[in-house]
Short mmCIF file of C-alpha atoms in Angstrom, two decimals:
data_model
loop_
_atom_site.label_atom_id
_atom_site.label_comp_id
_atom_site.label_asym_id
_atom_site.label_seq_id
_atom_site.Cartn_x
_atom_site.Cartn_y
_atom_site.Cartn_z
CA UNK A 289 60.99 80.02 125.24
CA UNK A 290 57.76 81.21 126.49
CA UNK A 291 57.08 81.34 130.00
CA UNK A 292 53.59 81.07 129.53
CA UNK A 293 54.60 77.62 128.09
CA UNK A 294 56.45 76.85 131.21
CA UNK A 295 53.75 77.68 133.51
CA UNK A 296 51.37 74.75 130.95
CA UNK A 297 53.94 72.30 132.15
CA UNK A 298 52.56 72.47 135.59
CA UNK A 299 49.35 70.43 133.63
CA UNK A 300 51.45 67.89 132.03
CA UNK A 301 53.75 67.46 135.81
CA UNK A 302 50.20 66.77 137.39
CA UNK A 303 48.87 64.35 135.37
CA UNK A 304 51.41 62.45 134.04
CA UNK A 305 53.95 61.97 136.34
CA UNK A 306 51.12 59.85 138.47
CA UNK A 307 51.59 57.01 136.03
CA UNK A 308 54.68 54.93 135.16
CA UNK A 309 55.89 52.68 133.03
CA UNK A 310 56.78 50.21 136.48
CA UNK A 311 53.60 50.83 138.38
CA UNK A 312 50.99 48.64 136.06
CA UNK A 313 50.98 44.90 135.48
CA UNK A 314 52.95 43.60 132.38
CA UNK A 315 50.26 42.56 129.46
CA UNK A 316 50.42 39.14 127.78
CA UNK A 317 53.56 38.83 125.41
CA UNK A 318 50.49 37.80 122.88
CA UNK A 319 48.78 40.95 123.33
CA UNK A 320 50.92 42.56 121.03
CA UNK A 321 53.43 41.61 117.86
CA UNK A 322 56.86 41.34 118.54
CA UNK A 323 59.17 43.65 116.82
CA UNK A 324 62.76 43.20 117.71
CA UNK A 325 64.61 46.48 116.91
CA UNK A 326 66.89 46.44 120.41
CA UNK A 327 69.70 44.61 118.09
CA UNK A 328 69.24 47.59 115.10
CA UNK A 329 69.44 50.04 117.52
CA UNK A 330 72.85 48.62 118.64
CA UNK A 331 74.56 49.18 115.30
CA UNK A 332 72.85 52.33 114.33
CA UNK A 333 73.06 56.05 115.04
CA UNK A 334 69.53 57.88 114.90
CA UNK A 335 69.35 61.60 114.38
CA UNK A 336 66.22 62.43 116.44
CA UNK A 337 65.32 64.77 114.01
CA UNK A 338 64.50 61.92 111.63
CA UNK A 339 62.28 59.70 113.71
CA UNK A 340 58.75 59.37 112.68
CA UNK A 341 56.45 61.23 114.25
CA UNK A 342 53.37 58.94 113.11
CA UNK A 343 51.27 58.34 116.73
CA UNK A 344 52.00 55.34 118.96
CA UNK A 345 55.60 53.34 119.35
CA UNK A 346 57.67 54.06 116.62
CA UNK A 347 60.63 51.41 118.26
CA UNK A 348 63.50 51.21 119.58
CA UNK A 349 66.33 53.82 118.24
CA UNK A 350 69.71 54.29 119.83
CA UNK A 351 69.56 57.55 120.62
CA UNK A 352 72.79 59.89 120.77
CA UNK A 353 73.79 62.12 123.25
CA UNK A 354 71.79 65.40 124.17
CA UNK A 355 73.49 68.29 125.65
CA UNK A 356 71.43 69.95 128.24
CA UNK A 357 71.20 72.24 130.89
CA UNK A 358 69.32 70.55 134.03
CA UNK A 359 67.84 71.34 137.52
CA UNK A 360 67.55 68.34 139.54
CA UNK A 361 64.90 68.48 142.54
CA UNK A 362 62.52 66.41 144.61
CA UNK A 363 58.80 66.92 146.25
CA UNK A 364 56.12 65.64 147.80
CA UNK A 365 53.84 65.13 144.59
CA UNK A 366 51.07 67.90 146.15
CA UNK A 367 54.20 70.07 145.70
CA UNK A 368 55.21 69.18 142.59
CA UNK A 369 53.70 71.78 140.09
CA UNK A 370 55.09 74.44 142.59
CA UNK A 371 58.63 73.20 142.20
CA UNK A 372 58.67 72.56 138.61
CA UNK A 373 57.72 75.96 137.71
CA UNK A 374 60.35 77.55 139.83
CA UNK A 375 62.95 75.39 138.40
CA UNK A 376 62.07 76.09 134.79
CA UNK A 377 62.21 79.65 135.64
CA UNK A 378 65.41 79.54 137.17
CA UNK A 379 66.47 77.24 134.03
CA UNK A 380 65.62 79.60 131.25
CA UNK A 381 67.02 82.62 133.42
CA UNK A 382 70.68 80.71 133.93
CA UNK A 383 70.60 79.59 130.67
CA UNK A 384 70.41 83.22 129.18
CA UNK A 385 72.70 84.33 132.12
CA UNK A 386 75.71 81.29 130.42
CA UNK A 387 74.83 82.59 126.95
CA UNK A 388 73.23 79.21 126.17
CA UNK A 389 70.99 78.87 123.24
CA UNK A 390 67.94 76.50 123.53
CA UNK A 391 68.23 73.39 121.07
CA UNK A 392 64.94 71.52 120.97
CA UNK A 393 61.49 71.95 123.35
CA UNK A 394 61.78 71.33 127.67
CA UNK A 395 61.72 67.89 129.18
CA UNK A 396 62.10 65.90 131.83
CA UNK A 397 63.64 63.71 133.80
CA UNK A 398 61.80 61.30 136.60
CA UNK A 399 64.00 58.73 139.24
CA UNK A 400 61.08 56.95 141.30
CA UNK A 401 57.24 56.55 142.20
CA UNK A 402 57.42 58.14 145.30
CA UNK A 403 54.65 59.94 145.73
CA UNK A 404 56.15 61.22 149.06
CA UNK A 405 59.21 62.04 147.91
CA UNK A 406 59.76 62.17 143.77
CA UNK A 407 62.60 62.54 142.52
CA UNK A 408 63.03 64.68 139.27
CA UNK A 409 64.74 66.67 136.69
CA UNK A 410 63.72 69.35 134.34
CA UNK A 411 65.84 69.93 131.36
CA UNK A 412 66.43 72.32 128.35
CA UNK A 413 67.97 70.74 125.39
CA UNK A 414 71.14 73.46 124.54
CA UNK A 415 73.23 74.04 121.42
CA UNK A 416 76.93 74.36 122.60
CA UNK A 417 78.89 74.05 125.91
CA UNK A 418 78.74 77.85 127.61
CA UNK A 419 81.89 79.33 128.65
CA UNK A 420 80.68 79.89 131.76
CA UNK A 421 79.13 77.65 134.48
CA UNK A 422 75.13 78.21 135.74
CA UNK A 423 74.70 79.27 139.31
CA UNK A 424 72.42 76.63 140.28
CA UNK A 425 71.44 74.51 137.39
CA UNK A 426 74.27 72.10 136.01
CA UNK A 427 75.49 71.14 132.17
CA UNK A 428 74.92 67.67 131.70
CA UNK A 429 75.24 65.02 128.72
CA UNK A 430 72.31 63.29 128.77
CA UNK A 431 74.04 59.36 127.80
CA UNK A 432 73.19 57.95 124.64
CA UNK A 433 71.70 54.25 124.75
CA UNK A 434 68.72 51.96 123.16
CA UNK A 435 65.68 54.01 123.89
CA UNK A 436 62.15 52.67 123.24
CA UNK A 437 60.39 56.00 121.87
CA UNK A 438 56.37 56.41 121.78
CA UNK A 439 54.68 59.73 120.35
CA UNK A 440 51.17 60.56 121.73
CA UNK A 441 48.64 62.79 120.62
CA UNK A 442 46.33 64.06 122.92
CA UNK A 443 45.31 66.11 126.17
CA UNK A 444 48.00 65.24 128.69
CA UNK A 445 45.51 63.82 131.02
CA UNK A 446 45.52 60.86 128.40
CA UNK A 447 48.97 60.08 128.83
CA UNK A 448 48.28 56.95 130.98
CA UNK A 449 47.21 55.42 127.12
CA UNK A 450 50.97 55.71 126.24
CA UNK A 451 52.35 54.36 129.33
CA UNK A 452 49.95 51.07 129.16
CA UNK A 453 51.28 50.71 125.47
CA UNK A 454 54.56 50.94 126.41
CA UNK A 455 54.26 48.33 129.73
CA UNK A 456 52.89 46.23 127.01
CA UNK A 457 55.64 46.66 124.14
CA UNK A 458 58.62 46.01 126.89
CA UNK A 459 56.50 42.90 127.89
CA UNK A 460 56.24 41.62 124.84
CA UNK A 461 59.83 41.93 123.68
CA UNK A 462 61.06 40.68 126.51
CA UNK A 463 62.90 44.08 127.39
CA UNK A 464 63.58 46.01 130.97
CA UNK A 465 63.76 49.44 131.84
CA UNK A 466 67.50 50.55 131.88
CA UNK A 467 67.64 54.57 133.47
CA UNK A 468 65.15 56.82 133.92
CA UNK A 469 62.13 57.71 131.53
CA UNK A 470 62.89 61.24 129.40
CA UNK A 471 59.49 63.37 128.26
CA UNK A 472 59.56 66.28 125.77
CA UNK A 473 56.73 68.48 125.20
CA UNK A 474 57.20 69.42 121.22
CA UNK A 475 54.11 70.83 121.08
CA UNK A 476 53.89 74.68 122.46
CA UNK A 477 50.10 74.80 123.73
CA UNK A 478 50.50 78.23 123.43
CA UNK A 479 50.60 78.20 119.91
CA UNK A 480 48.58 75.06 119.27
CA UNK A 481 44.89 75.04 120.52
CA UNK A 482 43.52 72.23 119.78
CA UNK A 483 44.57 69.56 123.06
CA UNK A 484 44.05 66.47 120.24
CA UNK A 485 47.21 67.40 118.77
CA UNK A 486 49.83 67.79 120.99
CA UNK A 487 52.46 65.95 120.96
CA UNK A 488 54.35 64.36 123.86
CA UNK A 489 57.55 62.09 122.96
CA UNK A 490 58.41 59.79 125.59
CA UNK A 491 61.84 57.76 125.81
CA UNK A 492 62.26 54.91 127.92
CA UNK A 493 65.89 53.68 128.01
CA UNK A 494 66.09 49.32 127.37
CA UNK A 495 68.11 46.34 127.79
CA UNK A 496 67.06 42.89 126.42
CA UNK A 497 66.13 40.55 129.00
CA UNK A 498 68.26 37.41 129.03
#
């Protein structure tokens, strides 16, 4: 993994971890067709390597365990950038140090709103259990569970598009937040130029209403 990737992070930690799924008003359940798929993603295992890619919601998948290797931390949000950058540094560096081998592109983790105090964690998705334990960072299974998945296209100062869409697609199937949201940058900015066409994945974890 590139570094120089790592430090473009800082961009997307700025921007988009200003908005959140809880901090806008639900929309009208008529705004927007309902499409149960809560009760298919109860009885069905989804390899994430299969889900659509196409731009906007693509549903709700049940989404199976990830394997990771995670640095938990908190900041004011001024501070943020600063502390995700050290912590994917020291990621990448204890991941090599385990003998871990990276399985998929970096996420995160986010807990709360708090712009005085948010609460975070970066992640690498990783292959295999190491043999040994990280210094710092910790192996963790990320749980599988009903996720409600939306792909976005675009400079990650958009972002706040896909978080309105997805306020309005839990209104309107009468669904509630369940854990905390997961991002992952599969686009490498590095490598791709053009700011239309990366691709940011974002999984909110749901429970039906009752």
């Amino acid at each position: 993994m590139k570094n120089s990737f790592f430090r473009f992070i800082l961009v997307v930690t700025v921007v988009s971890l200003t908005f959140s799924c809880n901090n806008s008003k639900d929309a009208k359940s008529n705004e927007i067709q309902v499409n149960d798929s809560l009760q298919r993603a109860l009885t069905e295992k989804t390899n994430l390597d299969k889900i659509a890619n196409t731009p906007g919601i693509a549903g709700v998948f049940d989404v199976p365990e990830m394997l990771t290797i995670c640095k938990m931390d908190s900041a004011p949000m001024k501070n943020v950038s600063f502390k995700v950058a050290k912590n994917y540094s020291v990621l990448e560096t204890e991941m090599n140090e385990v003998g871990a081998e990276l399985d998929g592109m970096p996420g995160m983790l986010t807990y709360n709103n708090d712009t005085a105090n948010f609460i975070f964690e970066c992640v690498l998705p990783i292959k295999t259990f190491p043999k040994k334990q990280p210094k710092t960072c910790k192996i963790v299974v990320l749980e599988a569970c009903p996720m409600l998945i939306h792909n976005f296209y675009g400079p990650y100062n958009h972002l706040f598009n896909a978080y309105d869409a997805i306020r309005k697609y839990i209104a309107a199937n009468k669904l509630q937040q369940s854990g905390p949201m997961r991002e992952f940058y599969l686009s490498d900015p590095t490598v791709e130029k053009d700011p239309a066409k990366w691709q940011t994945r974002i999984m909110v974890p749901v429970i039906k209403v009752k």
